[in-house]
Coordinates of C-alpha atoms in Angstrom, one line a residue:
Chain A
M1 CA 28.0 167.9 153.9
K2 CA 29.0 170.9 155.1
S3 CA 26.3 173.3 156.2
V4 CA 26.1 175.3 159.4
V5 CA 25.2 173.2 161.4
T6 CA 27.5 170.1 160.6
T7 CA 30.7 173.2 161.0
V8 CA 29.7 174.4 164.6
I9 CA 29.1 170.7 165.6
A10 CA 32.3 169.5 164.1
A11 CA 33.9 172.7 165.7
A12 CA 33.0 172.7 168.6
D13 CA 33.5 168.8 168.9
A14 CA 37.6 169.4 167.6
A15 CA 37.8 171.2 170.5
G16 CA 36.1 169.2 173.2
R17 CA 33.2 172.2 174.4
F18 CA 30.2 173.1 174.1
P19 CA 28.4 175.6 171.2
S20 CA 29.2 178.9 172.2
T21 CA 27.1 181.5 172.3
S22 CA 28.3 182.9 168.5
D23 CA 28.5 179.4 167.5
L24 CA 24.8 179.0 168.7
E25 CA 24.0 182.5 167.1
S26 CA 25.2 181.5 163.8
V27 CA 22.9 178.4 163.7
Q28 CA 20.0 180.7 164.5
G29 CA 20.4 182.6 161.4
S30 CA 20.7 180.2 159.9
L31 CA 17.9 178.1 160.8
Q32 CA 15.7 182.2 160.6
R33 CA 16.6 182.6 157.0
A34 CA 15.7 178.6 156.2
A35 CA 12.0 179.2 154.9
A36 CA 13.1 181.9 152.9
R37 CA 15.8 179.2 151.1
M38 CA 12.9 177.1 151.5
E39 CA 10.5 179.1 149.3
A40 CA 13.7 179.7 146.3
A41 CA 14.8 176.5 146.5
E42 CA 11.2 175.5 145.7
K43 CA 11.0 178.3 143.0
L44 CA 14.1 177.6 141.2
S45 CA 13.0 174.2 141.0
G46 CA 9.5 174.4 139.6
N47 CA 11.3 177.1 137.4
L48 CA 14.0 175.0 136.1
D49 CA 14.3 174.5 132.3
N50 CA 13.2 178.7 132.1
V51 CA 15.6 179.7 134.0
A52 CA 18.4 177.7 132.0
K53 CA 17.0 178.6 128.8
E54 CA 16.2 182.4 129.8
A55 CA 19.6 182.3 131.0
Y56 CA 21.5 180.7 127.4
D57 CA 18.8 182.8 124.6
A58 CA 19.9 185.9 126.7
C59 CA 23.8 184.8 125.1
I60 CA 22.9 184.1 122.0
A61 CA 21.2 187.7 121.7
K62 CA 23.9 189.3 123.0
Y63 CA 26.7 187.9 120.9
P64 CA 25.1 187.5 117.8
Y65 CA 28.3 186.2 116.1
L66 CA 27.3 183.1 117.4
N67 CA 24.1 182.2 114.7
N68 CA 26.5 182.8 112.0
A69 CA 25.6 179.5 110.1
G70 CA 28.6 177.6 109.5
E71 CA 31.1 179.7 112.2
A72 CA 33.5 177.0 113.9
N73 CA 31.3 177.0 117.4
S74 CA 28.4 176.3 116.3
T75 CA 24.7 177.8 118.0
D76 CA 24.2 174.4 118.9
T77 CA 27.8 173.7 121.3
F78 CA 26.5 177.3 122.8
K79 CA 23.6 176.6 123.6
A80 CA 24.3 172.9 124.5
K81 CA 27.3 173.9 126.4
C82 CA 24.9 176.1 128.5
M83 CA 21.8 174.6 129.1
R84 CA 23.9 171.2 130.5
D85 CA 25.8 173.1 132.8
V86 CA 23.5 175.5 134.2
K87 CA 21.0 173.5 134.8
H88 CA 23.7 171.4 136.4
Y89 CA 24.4 174.7 138.6
M90 CA 20.7 175.3 139.1
R91 CA 20.6 172.3 140.7
L92 CA 23.6 172.6 142.7
I93 CA 22.0 175.6 144.0
S94 CA 19.0 174.1 144.9
Y95 CA 20.7 170.9 147.2
S96 CA 22.6 174.0 148.6
L97 CA 19.5 176.5 149.8
I98 CA 18.2 174.1 151.0
V99 CA 21.4 172.9 152.9
G100 CA 22.2 176.2 154.1
G101 CA 25.3 176.9 153.3
T102 CA 27.6 176.2 150.0
G103 CA 28.8 172.0 150.9
P104 CA 26.9 170.9 148.2
L105 CA 28.6 173.6 145.0
D106 CA 32.0 173.1 146.8
E107 CA 31.7 169.3 146.9
W108 CA 30.1 168.4 143.7
G109 CA 30.3 171.4 141.7
I110 CA 33.3 173.7 142.3
A111 CA 35.7 171.4 143.5
G112 CA 37.9 169.8 140.8
Q113 CA 36.1 171.3 138.3
R114 CA 38.4 174.5 137.8
E115 CA 41.0 172.6 137.1
V116 CA 39.1 170.1 134.8
Y117 CA 37.8 173.6 132.3
R118 CA 41.8 174.7 132.7
A119 CA 43.5 171.6 131.9
L120 CA 41.5 170.6 128.8
N121 CA 41.4 174.6 128.4
L122 CA 37.1 175.0 128.1
P123 CA 36.4 178.8 128.1
T124 CA 34.1 179.4 131.4
G125 CA 33.0 183.0 129.6
P126 CA 29.4 181.2 128.7
Y127 CA 28.7 180.3 132.6
V128 CA 29.7 183.2 133.9
A129 CA 27.7 185.3 131.0
A130 CA 25.0 183.6 131.2
L131 CA 24.8 183.2 135.2
S132 CA 24.8 187.0 135.3
F133 CA 22.1 187.4 133.8
A134 CA 20.4 184.9 135.7
R135 CA 20.9 186.4 138.4
N136 CA 19.7 189.9 137.2
R137 CA 16.6 188.1 135.3
G138 CA 15.2 187.4 138.9
C139 CA 12.7 189.9 140.4
A140 CA 10.2 190.1 143.9
P141 CA 8.0 189.7 144.3
R142 CA 7.6 188.8 140.6
D143 CA 9.3 184.8 140.9
M144 CA 10.0 184.8 144.8
S145 CA 9.9 186.8 148.0
A146 CA 13.0 189.6 148.6
Q147 CA 14.7 187.6 151.3
A148 CA 14.2 184.6 149.2
L149 CA 15.5 185.9 145.9
T150 CA 18.4 186.8 148.4
E151 CA 19.6 183.8 149.0
Y152 CA 19.3 182.8 146.1
N153 CA 21.4 186.3 144.3
A154 CA 24.1 185.4 147.1
L155 CA 24.6 181.7 145.9
V156 CA 24.6 182.6 142.3
D157 CA 27.2 185.1 142.9
Y158 CA 29.1 182.2 144.7
V159 CA 29.1 180.0 142.0
I160 CA 29.8 183.2 139.4
N161 CA 32.8 183.5 141.5
S162 CA 34.1 180.1 142.0
L163 CA 33.8 179.4 138.9
S164 CA 35.8 182.2 137.2
Chain B
M1 CA 46.1 174.6 122.4
D2 CA 42.5 173.4 122.1
K3 CA 41.7 176.1 119.4
R4 CA 37.8 175.0 119.4
F5 CA 36.6 177.4 121.7
A6 CA 38.4 180.6 120.6
N7 CA 36.5 183.2 119.5
I8 CA 33.3 181.8 121.1
F9 CA 32.4 184.8 122.5
G10 CA 33.0 186.6 118.4
L11 CA 35.3 189.1 119.8
T12 CA 38.1 190.8 118.2
E13 CA 42.0 192.1 119.9
E14 CA 40.6 195.3 119.6
Q15 CA 36.4 194.9 121.0
S16 CA 38.3 193.1 123.7
I17 CA 40.8 196.0 125.2
A18 CA 38.2 198.8 124.4
L19 CA 35.9 196.5 126.9
L20 CA 38.7 195.2 129.4
D21 CA 39.8 199.2 129.3
T22 CA 36.6 200.2 130.4
P23 CA 36.3 201.3 133.9
P24 CA 34.4 198.3 136.1
E25 CA 32.1 201.1 137.5
Q26 CA 31.3 202.1 133.9
A27 CA 31.0 198.6 132.4
G28 CA 27.7 198.5 130.5
D29 CA 27.6 194.6 131.3
E30 CA 28.7 193.3 134.5
S31 CA 30.3 190.0 132.5
E32 CA 31.6 191.9 130.4
R33 CA 34.9 193.1 131.1
Y34 CA 35.6 189.1 131.8
V35 CA 34.6 187.6 128.5
A36 CA 37.0 190.5 127.4
A37 CA 39.8 189.2 129.6
S38 CA 38.8 185.1 128.5
Q39 CA 39.1 186.5 124.9
L40 CA 42.8 188.2 124.9
A41 CA 44.8 184.9 125.4
N42 CA 44.1 184.4 122.0
Y43 CA 46.1 187.2 120.9
P44 CA 49.9 187.4 121.7
S45 CA 50.0 190.4 121.0
E46 CA 52.4 193.6 123.1
A47 CA 48.5 195.2 123.0
S48 CA 47.0 192.5 124.7
I49 CA 49.7 191.5 127.0
D50 CA 49.4 195.4 128.6
A51 CA 45.9 195.2 128.6
L52 CA 45.5 192.7 130.9
I53 CA 48.7 194.2 132.8
R54 CA 46.5 197.3 133.3
A55 CA 43.4 195.3 134.1
V56 CA 45.2 193.2 136.7
N57 CA 46.4 196.6 138.3
V58 CA 42.5 197.7 138.1
T59 CA 41.6 196.7 141.9
Y60 CA 38.3 198.4 142.2
D61 CA 36.2 196.0 144.8
S62 CA 33.2 194.1 143.1
L63 CA 32.8 190.9 142.2
D64 CA 32.7 191.6 138.7
N65 CA 35.9 193.2 138.9
R66 CA 37.7 190.5 141.3
I67 CA 36.9 187.8 138.2
A68 CA 37.7 189.9 135.6
R69 CA 40.8 190.1 137.1
R70 CA 41.4 186.9 137.3
K71 CA 41.3 186.0 134.3
S72 CA 43.5 188.3 133.3
V73 CA 46.0 186.7 135.3
E74 CA 45.6 183.7 134.0
S75 CA 45.1 185.2 130.4
L76 CA 48.5 186.1 130.9
G77 CA 49.8 182.9 132.3
K78 CA 48.3 181.3 128.7
L79 CA 49.8 183.8 126.5
K80 CA 53.3 182.7 128.8
A81 CA 53.6 186.5 129.2
T82 CA 57.5 187.2 130.9
K83 CA 55.9 190.6 130.8
G84 CA 53.5 190.0 133.0
I85 CA 55.0 189.1 136.1
D86 CA 55.6 191.4 138.6
A87 CA 52.1 192.0 138.2
I88 CA 51.4 188.6 139.1
R89 CA 53.8 188.4 141.6
G90 CA 51.3 191.0 143.2
C91 CA 48.2 188.6 142.9
L92 CA 50.0 186.0 145.5
S93 CA 49.7 187.8 148.5
D94 CA 45.8 189.3 147.7
E95 CA 42.8 187.9 149.7
D96 CA 40.8 186.5 147.5
R97 CA 41.9 182.6 147.1
Y98 CA 41.9 182.3 143.7
T99 CA 42.6 185.1 142.5
V100 CA 46.5 183.7 144.7
E101 CA 45.2 180.8 142.6
A102 CA 45.2 182.0 139.3
A103 CA 48.4 183.9 140.1
V104 CA 50.2 180.6 141.2
W105 CA 49.1 178.9 137.7
A106 CA 49.8 181.7 135.7
I107 CA 53.7 181.7 136.6
G108 CA 53.9 178.3 136.7
E109 CA 52.9 178.6 132.9
I110 CA 55.0 181.5 132.3
G111 CA 57.9 179.9 133.9
T112 CA 60.5 181.2 136.6
D113 CA 63.5 180.2 138.3
N114 CA 63.9 183.5 140.4
T115 CA 63.9 181.4 143.9
E116 CA 62.8 184.0 145.6
I117 CA 59.0 183.8 143.5
L118 CA 59.7 180.1 144.4
E119 CA 59.6 180.6 148.0
E120 CA 57.3 183.5 147.9
I121 CA 54.8 180.1 146.8
T122 CA 56.2 177.5 148.7
Q123 CA 54.9 179.7 151.7
L124 CA 51.5 179.5 150.5
L125 CA 51.2 175.8 151.5
A126 CA 51.7 177.1 155.2
K127 CA 48.9 179.6 154.8
P128 CA 45.2 178.7 155.2
N129 CA 42.0 177.7 152.5
Q130 CA 44.7 178.4 150.1
T131 CA 43.9 175.4 146.6
Y132 CA 47.2 173.3 147.6
R133 CA 46.7 171.5 144.4
V134 CA 47.6 173.8 142.5
I135 CA 50.6 175.2 144.6
I136 CA 51.9 171.2 144.5
H137 CA 51.4 171.3 141.2
T138 CA 53.6 174.0 139.9
L139 CA 56.3 173.7 142.3
V140 CA 56.8 170.4 140.5
K141 CA 56.9 172.8 137.2
L142 CA 58.8 174.8 137.9
N143 CA 61.0 172.1 139.3
Y144 CA 60.8 173.2 143.1
G145 CA 62.4 170.1 144.5
A146 CA 63.8 173.0 147.6
A147 CA 60.1 172.2 148.9
V148 CA 59.8 168.7 148.8
D149 CA 59.5 168.7 152.7
R150 CA 57.2 171.4 153.0
V151 CA 55.1 169.3 150.6
R152 CA 55.5 166.4 152.5
P153 CA 52.8 166.4 155.1
F154 CA 49.9 167.3 152.4
M155 CA 50.6 163.6 151.3
D156 CA 47.6 162.9 154.6
H157 CA 45.6 165.2 153.3
E158 CA 42.2 165.1 154.5
N159 CA 41.3 166.2 150.2
E160 CA 41.8 163.1 148.0
P161 CA 42.9 165.2 145.0
T162 CA 45.6 167.5 147.7
A163 CA 46.9 163.7 149.4
S164 CA 47.3 162.9 145.6
A165 CA 49.4 165.6 144.5
A166 CA 51.6 166.1 147.1
I167 CA 52.3 162.1 146.8
S168 CA 53.2 162.3 143.5
T169 CA 55.3 165.1 143.8
V170 CA 57.5 163.5 146.6
C171 CA 57.9 160.5 144.5
L172 CA 58.8 162.8 141.8
F173 CA 61.0 165.3 144.0
A174 CA 62.5 162.5 146.3
Q175 CA 62.4 159.4 144.0
D176 CA 61.2 156.8 146.2
F177 CA 57.9 155.5 144.2
S178 CA 56.9 153.5 147.0
Q179 CA 53.6 155.3 148.1
I180 CA 51.8 155.4 143.9
D181 CA 49.9 152.9 145.3
R182 CA 47.8 155.7 147.4
V183 CA 47.5 157.7 144.1
V184 CA 46.5 154.5 141.8
S185 CA 43.9 154.1 144.7
F186 CA 41.8 156.9 144.2
L187 CA 41.4 155.7 141.2
Q188 CA 38.7 154.2 142.9
S189 CA 36.9 156.4 144.9
D190 CA 33.4 157.7 145.1
N191 CA 34.4 161.2 144.5
V192 CA 34.8 161.9 140.7
D193 CA 37.0 164.6 141.2
A194 CA 39.4 162.1 143.2
R195 CA 39.4 160.1 140.3
R196 CA 39.8 162.4 137.4
A197 CA 42.7 164.5 139.5
C198 CA 44.8 161.4 140.4
L199 CA 45.2 160.8 136.9
E200 CA 47.5 164.4 136.5
D201 CA 49.0 163.0 139.4
L202 CA 49.8 159.3 137.5
I203 CA 50.6 161.6 134.0
N204 CA 53.2 163.7 135.9
S205 CA 55.0 161.3 137.4
R206 CA 55.4 159.2 134.5
Y207 CA 54.0 156.1 136.7
Y208 CA 53.3 153.6 133.1
A209 CA 51.9 150.9 135.3
A210 CA 48.8 152.7 136.5
I211 CA 47.8 152.7 132.5
P212 CA 46.0 149.2 133.3
A213 CA 44.1 150.6 136.3
I214 CA 43.7 154.3 134.5
A215 CA 41.8 152.1 131.4
R216 CA 39.0 150.8 134.0
C217 CA 38.8 154.0 135.8
P218 CA 34.6 155.0 135.7
I219 CA 35.4 158.4 134.1
S220 CA 34.8 159.4 130.8
L221 CA 36.3 158.0 128.0
M222 CA 37.7 161.6 127.6
F223 CA 39.8 161.6 130.4
R224 CA 41.3 158.1 130.5
L225 CA 42.1 158.9 126.8
R226 CA 44.3 161.9 127.4
A227 CA 46.1 160.0 130.4
V228 CA 46.5 157.0 129.0
R229 CA 48.2 158.4 125.5
T230 CA 50.2 161.3 127.4
L231 CA 52.1 158.2 129.4
A232 CA 52.2 156.3 125.9
E233 CA 54.0 159.3 124.3
N234 CA 56.4 159.9 127.0
G235 CA 56.8 155.6 128.3
I236 CA 57.7 154.9 124.0
A237 CA 59.8 157.9 124.3
S238 CA 61.8 156.7 126.7
G239 CA 61.9 153.2 125.6
N240 CA 59.9 152.0 129.2
L241 CA 56.7 151.4 127.1
T242 CA 56.0 149.5 123.7
V243 CA 53.2 150.5 120.8
E244 CA 52.5 147.6 121.0
Q245 CA 51.5 147.2 125.1
V246 CA 49.1 150.1 124.3
L247 CA 47.2 150.1 121.4
P248 CA 45.5 147.4 123.7
V249 CA 44.6 149.7 126.3
I250 CA 43.7 152.5 123.8
E251 CA 41.5 150.0 122.1
Q252 CA 39.4 149.0 125.6
I253 CA 39.3 152.6 126.1
L254 CA 37.7 153.8 122.9
L255 CA 35.3 150.2 123.0
D256 CA 33.7 151.9 126.4
H257 CA 32.4 149.0 127.6
P258 CA 31.3 148.6 130.8
K259 CA 32.1 145.9 131.5
D260 CA 35.7 146.0 131.3
L261 CA 35.2 149.2 134.2
E262 CA 35.8 149.3 137.7
L263 CA 32.5 150.6 138.9
V264 CA 32.4 152.1 142.4
H265 CA 28.2 152.8 142.6
E266 CA 26.2 150.3 142.9
Y267 CA 22.1 150.1 143.2
D268 CA 20.5 149.0 146.7
Q269 CA 17.7 147.7 144.5
P270 CA 16.6 147.1 140.6
P271 CA 15.5 150.6 139.2
A272 CA 13.3 151.0 136.7
L273 CA 13.6 152.3 133.6
E274 CA 12.5 156.2 134.3
F275 CA 15.4 156.0 136.7
L276 CA 17.8 154.7 134.5
I277 CA 17.1 156.8 131.4
Q278 CA 17.5 159.9 133.5
E279 CA 21.1 157.8 134.9
L280 CA 22.3 158.6 132.2
Y281 CA 22.5 162.6 132.3
H282 CA 24.7 162.8 135.1
T283 CA 27.6 164.0 135.0
D284 CA 29.4 161.8 136.5
F285 CA 30.2 159.0 134.6
G286 CA 30.4 156.3 137.2
R287 CA 26.6 156.5 138.0
T288 CA 26.0 156.9 134.0
Y289 CA 28.4 153.4 133.1
L290 CA 26.4 152.0 135.6
A291 CA 23.1 152.6 134.2
T292 CA 24.5 151.5 131.3
K293 CA 25.9 147.8 132.4
T294 CA 22.1 147.4 133.6
F295 CA 20.7 148.2 131.1
I296 CA 22.9 145.7 128.6
D297 CA 22.8 143.3 131.7
H298 CA 18.7 143.0 132.1
P299 CA 17.7 143.8 128.5
I300 CA 14.0 145.8 128.8
D301 CA 12.0 144.9 125.9
A302 CA 11.2 148.9 126.1
A303 CA 14.4 150.4 126.2
P304 CA 15.5 151.4 122.8
E305 CA 12.0 152.5 122.6
A306 CA 13.0 155.0 125.6
L307 CA 16.0 155.6 124.8
F308 CA 14.6 157.3 120.9
A309 CA 12.0 159.4 123.5
T310 CA 15.1 160.6 125.8
Y311 CA 17.1 162.0 122.9
E312 CA 14.0 163.7 121.5
A313 CA 13.3 165.1 124.1
E314 CA 16.9 165.9 125.8
A315 CA 19.8 164.0 124.8
H316 CA 20.1 165.2 121.6
N317 CA 21.0 168.3 123.1
D318 CA 23.4 167.4 126.2
Y319 CA 26.6 165.7 125.0
G320 CA 27.2 163.3 128.4
A321 CA 23.7 161.3 127.8
H322 CA 23.9 161.7 123.6
Y323 CA 26.9 159.7 123.9
H324 CA 25.2 156.8 126.2
V325 CA 22.3 156.6 124.1
M326 CA 24.6 156.4 120.4
K327 CA 26.8 153.6 122.6
L328 CA 23.5 151.4 123.9
M329 CA 22.1 151.6 120.1
G330 CA 24.7 149.5 119.9
W331 CA 25.2 147.3 122.8
L332 CA 21.3 146.6 122.4
H333 CA 22.1 146.1 119.0
H334 CA 19.0 147.8 117.9
Q335 CA 18.7 147.7 114.1
P336 CA 16.3 150.9 113.7
A337 CA 19.0 153.0 115.5
Y338 CA 21.4 152.8 112.1
D339 CA 19.7 156.4 111.1
L340 CA 19.9 157.9 114.1
L341 CA 23.5 156.4 114.6
I342 CA 24.6 158.3 111.2
D343 CA 23.6 161.2 112.0
A344 CA 25.6 161.2 115.3
L345 CA 28.8 160.1 112.6
D346 CA 28.4 163.3 110.7
N347 CA 27.8 165.5 113.8
T348 CA 30.8 168.3 113.2
S349 CA 29.8 170.4 116.8
P350 CA 33.2 170.0 119.0
Q351 CA 31.3 169.4 122.0
F352 CA 30.0 165.9 120.3
M353 CA 33.0 164.1 119.0
K354 CA 33.3 161.5 121.7
S355 CA 29.4 160.7 120.5
R356 CA 31.3 160.4 116.8
A357 CA 33.8 157.8 117.8
G358 CA 30.7 156.1 119.6
A359 CA 28.3 155.7 117.3
A360 CA 30.6 154.5 115.2
L361 CA 31.4 152.0 117.4
S362 CA 27.7 151.7 117.4
L363 CA 27.3 151.4 113.7
G364 CA 30.3 148.2 113.8
E365 CA 27.8 146.8 116.6
L366 CA 25.2 146.4 114.3
G367 CA 26.5 145.0 111.8
D368 CA 24.3 146.9 108.9
Q369 CA 26.7 146.7 105.9
R370 CA 25.5 150.6 105.0
A371 CA 27.4 151.4 107.6
I372 CA 30.9 150.6 105.7
A373 CA 30.5 153.8 102.8
P374 CA 29.6 156.4 105.8
L375 CA 32.7 155.0 108.5
Q376 CA 34.9 155.0 105.2
T377 CA 34.5 158.9 105.2
S378 CA 34.7 159.1 108.4
A379 CA 38.2 157.2 108.8
Q380 CA 39.8 159.8 106.6
S381 CA 38.7 162.8 108.7
K382 CA 41.2 164.2 110.7
I383 CA 40.1 163.4 114.4
W384 CA 42.0 161.1 115.2
M385 CA 39.5 159.5 117.8
L386 CA 36.9 159.0 115.1
Q387 CA 39.9 157.5 112.1
Y388 CA 40.9 154.7 114.9
A389 CA 37.0 154.6 116.2
S390 CA 35.9 154.1 112.5
L391 CA 39.1 151.3 111.4
M392 CA 37.7 149.5 114.3
A393 CA 34.0 149.4 113.5
L394 CA 35.4 148.7 109.8
E395 CA 37.4 145.5 111.3
K396 CA 33.6 144.6 112.6
L397 CA 32.3 144.7 109.0
G398 CA 35.1 143.1 107.6
D399 CA 36.5 146.0 105.7
Y400 CA 40.2 146.9 105.3
S401 CA 40.5 149.3 102.6
Q402 CA 41.4 152.4 105.0
H403 CA 44.0 150.6 107.0
K404 CA 46.0 150.7 103.7
L405 CA 45.3 154.4 103.2
L406 CA 46.3 155.3 106.9
L407 CA 50.0 153.8 107.0
D408 CA 51.5 157.0 107.0
A409 CA 48.3 158.6 109.2
N410 CA 49.9 162.1 111.3
D411 CA 48.7 160.1 115.1
W412 CA 50.5 158.1 115.8
A413 CA 48.3 155.4 117.1
V414 CA 46.3 155.6 114.0
K415 CA 49.5 155.1 112.4
A416 CA 50.6 152.2 114.2
K417 CA 46.6 150.9 114.8
A418 CA 46.9 150.7 110.5
N419 CA 50.5 148.9 110.1
Q420 CA 49.0 146.1 113.0
T421 CA 46.3 145.4 110.9
V422 CA 47.4 145.1 107.3
P423 CA 49.8 142.5 107.4
M424 CA 47.5 140.0 109.7
A425 CA 44.3 141.1 107.7
A426 CA 46.6 140.2 103.9
N427 CA 47.2 137.0 105.8
A428 CA 44.2 136.2 107.1
H429 CA 43.3 137.1 102.7
Q430 CA 45.6 134.1 102.5
A431 CA 44.8 131.5 104.6

């Protein structure tokens, strides 16, 4: 599992040297942001179902076609896909907040998924629409502190970028 | 191309073009241009292609424009738009690795024999932090054998899917299959991506000897069926395989009993019922199959009730757990699940397709004769796996009426199954 700490140590070890000043600064930076990340992870875990549900409800409000009875792609199709997958990515985002790096997302959420989506011609539009909403919906200090929200939004952006 | 999700956002071509042409700094919603770029892949017209090329040339620096641009490249690839190749080629030197990946993939879809472009793609192998697997696959697709020595070093890449692609490519280009067993061994990786990825490489290598190992790989049956059927279609056409060799494998995968899988995980202590239920929601099917196997091997009286409860709470809307609940009701021979299984058999939402086949087979396991009529109907559906699973379930219930009606089925496997079974059933009847 990659994190700022393991990356720095692995690089130093590969070169057979002690961690440099810039190595230590990057670790220190990550540790300083740890409290904000833990807050974001805690708030996200406690509110996961609402976040996922709001995200897909917002998409359906935006694309009312999905509500038409008898359409080949029924509302349930979209809801089920969004709900399951948004929850999956939110869980990985919470892991990444704890680790302080994108390792969990890279290793369990992104690697391989792009190929699968393309090979099976699965739509990534719903993820992007739902995750964009999830990013914009967050509000400080209502949901979490401004620093925590910055950490959370950065990872949501990371997922949007990597999956699209 | 699979069209199930072709119009998921209900946008017309004109609406999509108008959205995509909106300057990114003026777009009302950040995801709209991305959705429009994605949607245009369904409209193979000059207007659509021109709009996508215009979008590729918009280089405004923002996340939303970056993903819309990348999707436009991909859509041009899906449309096999030769006209777009110059615009796409410009993306090969982009700083964003996913834009490069999309450009490489799109060129592979469009096709080219321009050696300058092929070299440009090959040289990306020497650039750090690229999606080497896609680059290697594209070089194979474009049949650029001159790249083989630059692919070779990736055979030992630390990333298993990348190594898998490199090994199978060297096998193909150098016609040396001495290392292909390493690709087969990735079917047992504890990394689900490696398990899924190496399937594509075994398909590309046309390595028919891997079919039994593919059938036992703990990933979703949809991946395994796709791989075995693709290999079978090639192998039967080239005379390397017979239908008789392939049908038992297809049936084994469709039946999907965890005893037929080589699992890659294990529990360090006997799991609690609640834990096992939650494992059914895992996106790594290696874990869900382990849970399923545990339910079967160590029956718990409270299991059916817990399965009903989780179905009501979440699994009715989760296409992974939904499937496993349907299967388990059959393996546990839980008669009160009859109505639930009939509902699943009739559920036409596309993401529950594998649940329909699973429900058909579970109805066969229950042995309730009331299921014959609905299974006769599902045997006549247009979905091959549902047809095939329904025939298997009907056999369990002693009904062969549908086999006779499917002797000229559109799908080769269903047709072969019907033709194989009808004489056997007639002989059994005479005896």
